mmCIF file of N, CA and C in Angstrom:
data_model
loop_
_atom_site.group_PDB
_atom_site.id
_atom_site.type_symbol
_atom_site.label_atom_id
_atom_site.label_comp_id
_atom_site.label_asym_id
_atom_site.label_seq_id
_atom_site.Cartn_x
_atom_site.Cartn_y
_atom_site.Cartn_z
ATOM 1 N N UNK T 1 94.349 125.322 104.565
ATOM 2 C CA UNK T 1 94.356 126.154 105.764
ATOM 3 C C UNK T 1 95.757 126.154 106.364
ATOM 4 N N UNK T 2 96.181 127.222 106.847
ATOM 5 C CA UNK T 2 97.440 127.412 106.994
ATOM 6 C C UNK T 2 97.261 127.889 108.959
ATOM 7 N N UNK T 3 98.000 126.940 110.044
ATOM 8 C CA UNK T 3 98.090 127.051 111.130
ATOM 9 C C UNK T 3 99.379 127.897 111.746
ATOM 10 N N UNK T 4 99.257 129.051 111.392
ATOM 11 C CA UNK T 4 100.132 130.212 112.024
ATOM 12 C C UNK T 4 100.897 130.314 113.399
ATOM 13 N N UNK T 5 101.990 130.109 112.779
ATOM 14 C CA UNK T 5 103.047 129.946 114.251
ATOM 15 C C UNK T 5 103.377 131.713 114.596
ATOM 16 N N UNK T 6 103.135 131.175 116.238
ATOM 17 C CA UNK T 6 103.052 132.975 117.246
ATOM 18 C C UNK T 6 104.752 132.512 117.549
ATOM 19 N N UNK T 7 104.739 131.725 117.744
ATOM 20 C CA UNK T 7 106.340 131.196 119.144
ATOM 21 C C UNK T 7 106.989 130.244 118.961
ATOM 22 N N UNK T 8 107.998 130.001 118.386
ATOM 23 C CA UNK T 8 108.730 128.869 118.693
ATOM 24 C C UNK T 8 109.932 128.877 119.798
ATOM 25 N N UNK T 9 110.046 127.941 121.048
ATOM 26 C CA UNK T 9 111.484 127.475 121.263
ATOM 27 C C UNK T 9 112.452 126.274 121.558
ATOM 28 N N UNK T 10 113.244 126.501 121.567
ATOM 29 C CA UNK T 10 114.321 125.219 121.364
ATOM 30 C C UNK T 10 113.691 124.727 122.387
ATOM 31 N N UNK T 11 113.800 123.047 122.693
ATOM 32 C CA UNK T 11 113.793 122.324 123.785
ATOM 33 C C UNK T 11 115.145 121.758 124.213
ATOM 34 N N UNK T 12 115.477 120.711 125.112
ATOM 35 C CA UNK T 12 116.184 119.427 124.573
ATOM 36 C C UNK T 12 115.957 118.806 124.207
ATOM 37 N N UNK T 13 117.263 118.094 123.660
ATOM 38 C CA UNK T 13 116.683 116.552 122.503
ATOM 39 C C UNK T 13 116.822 116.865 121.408
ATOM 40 N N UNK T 14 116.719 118.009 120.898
ATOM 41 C CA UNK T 14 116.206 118.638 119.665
ATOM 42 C C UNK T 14 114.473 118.381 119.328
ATOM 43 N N UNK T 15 114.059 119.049 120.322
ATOM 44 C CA UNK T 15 112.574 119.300 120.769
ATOM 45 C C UNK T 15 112.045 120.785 120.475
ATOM 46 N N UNK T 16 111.416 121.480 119.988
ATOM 47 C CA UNK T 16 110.391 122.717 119.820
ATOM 48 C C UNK T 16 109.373 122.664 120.541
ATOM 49 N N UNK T 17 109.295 123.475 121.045
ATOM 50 C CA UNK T 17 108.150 124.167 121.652
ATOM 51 C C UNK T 17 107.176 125.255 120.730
ATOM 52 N N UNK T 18 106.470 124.831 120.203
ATOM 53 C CA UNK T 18 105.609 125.921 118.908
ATOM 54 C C UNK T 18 104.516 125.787 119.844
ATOM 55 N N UNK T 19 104.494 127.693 119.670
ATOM 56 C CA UNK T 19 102.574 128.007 119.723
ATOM 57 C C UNK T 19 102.007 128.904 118.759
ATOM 58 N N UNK T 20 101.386 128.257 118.792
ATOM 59 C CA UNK T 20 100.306 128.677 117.277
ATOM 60 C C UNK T 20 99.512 129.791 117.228
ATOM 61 N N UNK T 21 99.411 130.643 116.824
ATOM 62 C CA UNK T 21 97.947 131.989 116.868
ATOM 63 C C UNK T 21 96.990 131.471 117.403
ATOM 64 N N UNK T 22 96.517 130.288 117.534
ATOM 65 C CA UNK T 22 94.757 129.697 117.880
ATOM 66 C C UNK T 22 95.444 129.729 119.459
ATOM 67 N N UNK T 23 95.960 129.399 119.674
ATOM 68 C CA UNK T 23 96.564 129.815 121.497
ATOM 69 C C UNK T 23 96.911 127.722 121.411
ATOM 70 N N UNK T 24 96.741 127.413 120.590
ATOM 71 C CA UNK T 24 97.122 125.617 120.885
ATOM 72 C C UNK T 24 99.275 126.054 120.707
ATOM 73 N N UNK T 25 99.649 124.357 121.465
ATOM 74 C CA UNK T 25 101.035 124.498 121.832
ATOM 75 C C UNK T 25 100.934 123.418 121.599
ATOM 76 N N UNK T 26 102.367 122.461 120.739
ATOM 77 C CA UNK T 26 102.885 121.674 120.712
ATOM 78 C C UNK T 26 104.204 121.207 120.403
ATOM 79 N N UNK T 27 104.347 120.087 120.271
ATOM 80 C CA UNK T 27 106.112 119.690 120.913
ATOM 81 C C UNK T 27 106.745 119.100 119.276
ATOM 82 N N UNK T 28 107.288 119.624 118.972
ATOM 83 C CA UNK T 28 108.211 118.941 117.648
ATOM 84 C C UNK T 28 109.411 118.091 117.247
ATOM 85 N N UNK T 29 109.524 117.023 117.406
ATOM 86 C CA UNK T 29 110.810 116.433 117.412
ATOM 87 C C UNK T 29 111.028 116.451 116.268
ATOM 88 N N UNK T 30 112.474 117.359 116.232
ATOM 89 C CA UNK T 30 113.131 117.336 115.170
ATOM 90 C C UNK T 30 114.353 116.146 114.859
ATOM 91 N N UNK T 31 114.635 115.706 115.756
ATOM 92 C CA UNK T 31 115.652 114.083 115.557
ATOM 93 C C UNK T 31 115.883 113.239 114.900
ATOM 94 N N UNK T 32 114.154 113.135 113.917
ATOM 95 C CA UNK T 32 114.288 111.889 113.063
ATOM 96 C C UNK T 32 114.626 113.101 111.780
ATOM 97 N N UNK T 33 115.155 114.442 111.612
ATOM 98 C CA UNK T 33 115.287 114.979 110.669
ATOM 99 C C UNK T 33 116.470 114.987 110.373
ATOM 100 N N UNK T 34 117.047 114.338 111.704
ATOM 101 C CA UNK T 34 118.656 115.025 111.419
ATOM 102 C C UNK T 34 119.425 113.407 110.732
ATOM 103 N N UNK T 35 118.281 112.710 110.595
ATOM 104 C CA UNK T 35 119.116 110.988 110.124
ATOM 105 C C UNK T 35 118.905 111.136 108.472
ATOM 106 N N UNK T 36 117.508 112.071 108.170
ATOM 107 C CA UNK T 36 117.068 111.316 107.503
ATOM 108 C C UNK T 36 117.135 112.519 106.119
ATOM 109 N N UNK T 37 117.529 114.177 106.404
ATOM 110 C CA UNK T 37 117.966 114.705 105.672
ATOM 111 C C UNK T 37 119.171 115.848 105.948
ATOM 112 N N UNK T 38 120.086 115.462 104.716
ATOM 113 C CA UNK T 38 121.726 116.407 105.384
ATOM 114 C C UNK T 38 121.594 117.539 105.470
ATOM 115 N N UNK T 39 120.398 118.293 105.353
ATOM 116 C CA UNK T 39 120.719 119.782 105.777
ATOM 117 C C UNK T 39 120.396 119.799 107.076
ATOM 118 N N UNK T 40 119.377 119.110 107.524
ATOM 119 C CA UNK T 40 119.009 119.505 108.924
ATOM 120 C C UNK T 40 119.975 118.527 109.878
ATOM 121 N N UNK T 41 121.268 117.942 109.657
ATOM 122 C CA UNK T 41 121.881 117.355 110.070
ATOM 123 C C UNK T 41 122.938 118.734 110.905
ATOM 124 N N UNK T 42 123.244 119.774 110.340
ATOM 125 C CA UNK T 42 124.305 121.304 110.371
ATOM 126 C C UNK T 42 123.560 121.213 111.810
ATOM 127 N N UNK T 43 122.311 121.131 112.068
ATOM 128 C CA UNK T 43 121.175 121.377 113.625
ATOM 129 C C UNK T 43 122.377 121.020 114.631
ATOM 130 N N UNK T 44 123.148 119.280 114.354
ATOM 131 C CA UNK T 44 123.873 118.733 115.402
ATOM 132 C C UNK T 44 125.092 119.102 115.341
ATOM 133 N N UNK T 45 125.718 119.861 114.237
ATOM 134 C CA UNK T 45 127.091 119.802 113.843
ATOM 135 C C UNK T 45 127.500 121.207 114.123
ATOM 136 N N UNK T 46 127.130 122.099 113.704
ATOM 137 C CA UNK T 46 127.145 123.835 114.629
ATOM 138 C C UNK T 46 126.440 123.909 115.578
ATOM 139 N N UNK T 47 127.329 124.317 116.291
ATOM 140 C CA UNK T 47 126.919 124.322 118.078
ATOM 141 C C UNK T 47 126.163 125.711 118.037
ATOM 142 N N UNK T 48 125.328 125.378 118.912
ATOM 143 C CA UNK T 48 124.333 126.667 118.660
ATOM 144 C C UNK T 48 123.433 126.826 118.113
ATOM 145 N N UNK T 49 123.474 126.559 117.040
ATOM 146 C CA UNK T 49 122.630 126.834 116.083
ATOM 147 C C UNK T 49 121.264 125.998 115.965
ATOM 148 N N UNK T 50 121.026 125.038 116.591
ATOM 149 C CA UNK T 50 119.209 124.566 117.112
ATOM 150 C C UNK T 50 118.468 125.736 118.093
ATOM 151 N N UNK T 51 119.325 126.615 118.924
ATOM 152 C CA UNK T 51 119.021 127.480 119.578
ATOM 153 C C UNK T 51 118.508 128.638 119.005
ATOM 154 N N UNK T 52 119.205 129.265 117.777
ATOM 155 C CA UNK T 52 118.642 130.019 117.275
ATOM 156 C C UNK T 52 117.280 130.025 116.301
ATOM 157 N N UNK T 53 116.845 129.383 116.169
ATOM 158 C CA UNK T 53 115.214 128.887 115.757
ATOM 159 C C UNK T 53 114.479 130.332 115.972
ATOM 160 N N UNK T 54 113.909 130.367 114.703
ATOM 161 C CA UNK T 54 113.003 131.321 114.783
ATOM 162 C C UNK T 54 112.007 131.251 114.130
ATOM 163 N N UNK T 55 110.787 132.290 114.115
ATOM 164 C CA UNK T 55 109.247 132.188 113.328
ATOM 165 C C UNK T 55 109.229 132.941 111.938
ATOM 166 N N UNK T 56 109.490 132.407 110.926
ATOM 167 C CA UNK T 56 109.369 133.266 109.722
ATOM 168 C C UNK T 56 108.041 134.449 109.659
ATOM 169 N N UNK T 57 108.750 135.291 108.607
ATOM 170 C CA UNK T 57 107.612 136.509 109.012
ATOM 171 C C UNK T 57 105.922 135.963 108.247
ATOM 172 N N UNK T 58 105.026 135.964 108.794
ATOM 173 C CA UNK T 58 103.640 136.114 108.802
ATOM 174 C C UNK T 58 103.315 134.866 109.270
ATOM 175 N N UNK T 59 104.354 134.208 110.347
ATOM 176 C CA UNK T 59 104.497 132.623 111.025
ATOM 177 C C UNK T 59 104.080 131.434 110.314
ATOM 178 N N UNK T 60 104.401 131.365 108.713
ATOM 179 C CA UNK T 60 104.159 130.817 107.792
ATOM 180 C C UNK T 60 104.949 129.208 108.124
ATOM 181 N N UNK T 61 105.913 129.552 109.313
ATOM 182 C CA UNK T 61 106.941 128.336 109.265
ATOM 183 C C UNK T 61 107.883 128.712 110.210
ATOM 184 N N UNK T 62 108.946 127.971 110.872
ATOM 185 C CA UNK T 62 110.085 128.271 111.256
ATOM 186 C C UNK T 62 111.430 128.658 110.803
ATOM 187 N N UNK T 63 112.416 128.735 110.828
ATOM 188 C CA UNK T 63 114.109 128.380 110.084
ATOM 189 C C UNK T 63 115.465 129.050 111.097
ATOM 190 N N UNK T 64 116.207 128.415 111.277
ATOM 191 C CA UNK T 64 117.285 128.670 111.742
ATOM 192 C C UNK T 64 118.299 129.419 110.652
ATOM 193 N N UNK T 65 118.291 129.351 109.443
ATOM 194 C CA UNK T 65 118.690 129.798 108.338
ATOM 195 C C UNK T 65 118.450 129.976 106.911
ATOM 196 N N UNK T 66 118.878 130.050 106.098
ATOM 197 C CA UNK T 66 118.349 130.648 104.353
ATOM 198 C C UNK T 66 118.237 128.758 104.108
ATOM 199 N N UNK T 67 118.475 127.618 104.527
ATOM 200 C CA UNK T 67 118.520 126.456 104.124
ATOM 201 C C UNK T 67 117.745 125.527 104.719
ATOM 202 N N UNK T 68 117.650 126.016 105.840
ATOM 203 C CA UNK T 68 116.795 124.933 106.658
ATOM 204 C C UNK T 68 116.044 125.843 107.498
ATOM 205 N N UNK T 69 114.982 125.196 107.325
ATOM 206 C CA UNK T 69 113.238 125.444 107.767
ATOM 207 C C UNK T 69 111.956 124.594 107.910
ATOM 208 N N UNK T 70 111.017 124.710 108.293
ATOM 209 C CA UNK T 70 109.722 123.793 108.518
ATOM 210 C C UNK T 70 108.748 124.237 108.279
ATOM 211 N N UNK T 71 107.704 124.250 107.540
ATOM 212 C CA UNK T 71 106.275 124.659 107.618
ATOM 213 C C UNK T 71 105.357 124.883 108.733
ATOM 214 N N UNK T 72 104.939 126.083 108.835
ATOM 215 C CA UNK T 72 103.808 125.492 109.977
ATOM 216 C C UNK T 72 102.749 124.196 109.777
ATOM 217 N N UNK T 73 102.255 124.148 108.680
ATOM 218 C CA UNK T 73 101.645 122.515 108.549
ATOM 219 C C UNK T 73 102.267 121.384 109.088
ATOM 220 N N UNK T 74 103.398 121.636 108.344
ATOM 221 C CA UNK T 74 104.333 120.310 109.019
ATOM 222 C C UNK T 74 104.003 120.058 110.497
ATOM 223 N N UNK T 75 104.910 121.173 111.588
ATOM 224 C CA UNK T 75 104.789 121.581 112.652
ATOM 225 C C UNK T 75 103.344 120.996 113.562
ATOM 226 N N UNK T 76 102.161 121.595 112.310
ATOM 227 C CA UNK T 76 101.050 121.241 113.376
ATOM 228 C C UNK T 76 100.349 119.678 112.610
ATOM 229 N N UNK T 77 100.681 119.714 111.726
ATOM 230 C CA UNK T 77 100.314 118.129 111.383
ATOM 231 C C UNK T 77 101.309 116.903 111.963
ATOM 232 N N UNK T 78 102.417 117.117 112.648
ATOM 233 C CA UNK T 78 103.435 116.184 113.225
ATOM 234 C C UNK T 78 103.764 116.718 114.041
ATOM 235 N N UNK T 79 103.433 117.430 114.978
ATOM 236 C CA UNK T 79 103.854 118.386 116.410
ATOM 237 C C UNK T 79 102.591 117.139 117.708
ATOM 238 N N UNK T 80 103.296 117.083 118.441
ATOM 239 C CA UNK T 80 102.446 116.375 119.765
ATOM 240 C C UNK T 80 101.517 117.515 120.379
ATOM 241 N N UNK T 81 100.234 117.421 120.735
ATOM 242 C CA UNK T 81 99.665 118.858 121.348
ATOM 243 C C UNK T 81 100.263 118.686 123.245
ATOM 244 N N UNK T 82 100.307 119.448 123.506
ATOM 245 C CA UNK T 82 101.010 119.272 124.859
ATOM 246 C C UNK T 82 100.380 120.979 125.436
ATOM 247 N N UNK T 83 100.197 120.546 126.894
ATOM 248 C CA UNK T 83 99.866 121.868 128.149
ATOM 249 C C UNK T 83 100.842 122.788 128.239
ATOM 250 N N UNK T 84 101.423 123.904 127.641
ATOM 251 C CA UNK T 84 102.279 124.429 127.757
ATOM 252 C C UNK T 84 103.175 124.554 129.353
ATOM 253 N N UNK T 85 101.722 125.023 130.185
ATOM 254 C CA UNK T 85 102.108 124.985 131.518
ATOM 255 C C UNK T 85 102.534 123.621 132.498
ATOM 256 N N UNK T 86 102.542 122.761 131.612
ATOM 257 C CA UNK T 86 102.983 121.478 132.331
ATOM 258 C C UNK T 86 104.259 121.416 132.148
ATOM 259 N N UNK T 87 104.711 122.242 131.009
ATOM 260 C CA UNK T 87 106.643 122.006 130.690
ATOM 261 C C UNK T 87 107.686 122.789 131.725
ATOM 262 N N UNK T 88 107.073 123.780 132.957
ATOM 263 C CA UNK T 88 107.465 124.323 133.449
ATOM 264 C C UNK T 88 108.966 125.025 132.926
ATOM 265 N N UNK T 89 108.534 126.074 131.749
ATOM 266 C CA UNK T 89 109.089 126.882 131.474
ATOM 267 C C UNK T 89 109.918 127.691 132.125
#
């Protein structure tokens, strides 16, 4: 089963904000990605570029570029569920 990402956005920290088609929202730390593999390390090293985060087409996943990306599984199998409206957007 595949959990379809509607929204992703940057947080701080290197934090995501994903919401999913089912209307659920949760929080993604991406931090322990940037120790532990060198592509998603470019996240801390080009400025900017954690910001541009986006939803691949049929919200199969995220990617900031042709190299680095995330699954929506990933996302919702290691994403924290969190109140969207509590993050005061």
């Amino acid at each position: 089963m595949f959990y379809k990402v509607k929204e992703v956005q940057p947080l701080p920290n290197y934090n995501l904000l994903v919401s999913f088609i089912s209307g659920e929202c949760k929080r993604y730390n991406v931090a322990p990605l940037l120790e532990k593999w060198d592509m998603f390390k470019t996240l801390s090293n080009v400025k900017g570029l954690f910001e541009q985060v986006k939803v691949d087409a049929g919200g199969y996943g995220i990617s900031w570029n042709d190299d680095i990306d995330l699954s929506c599984n990933e996302l919702w199998e290691n994403g924290t569920p969190i109140d969207k409206e509590s993050l005061h957007l």
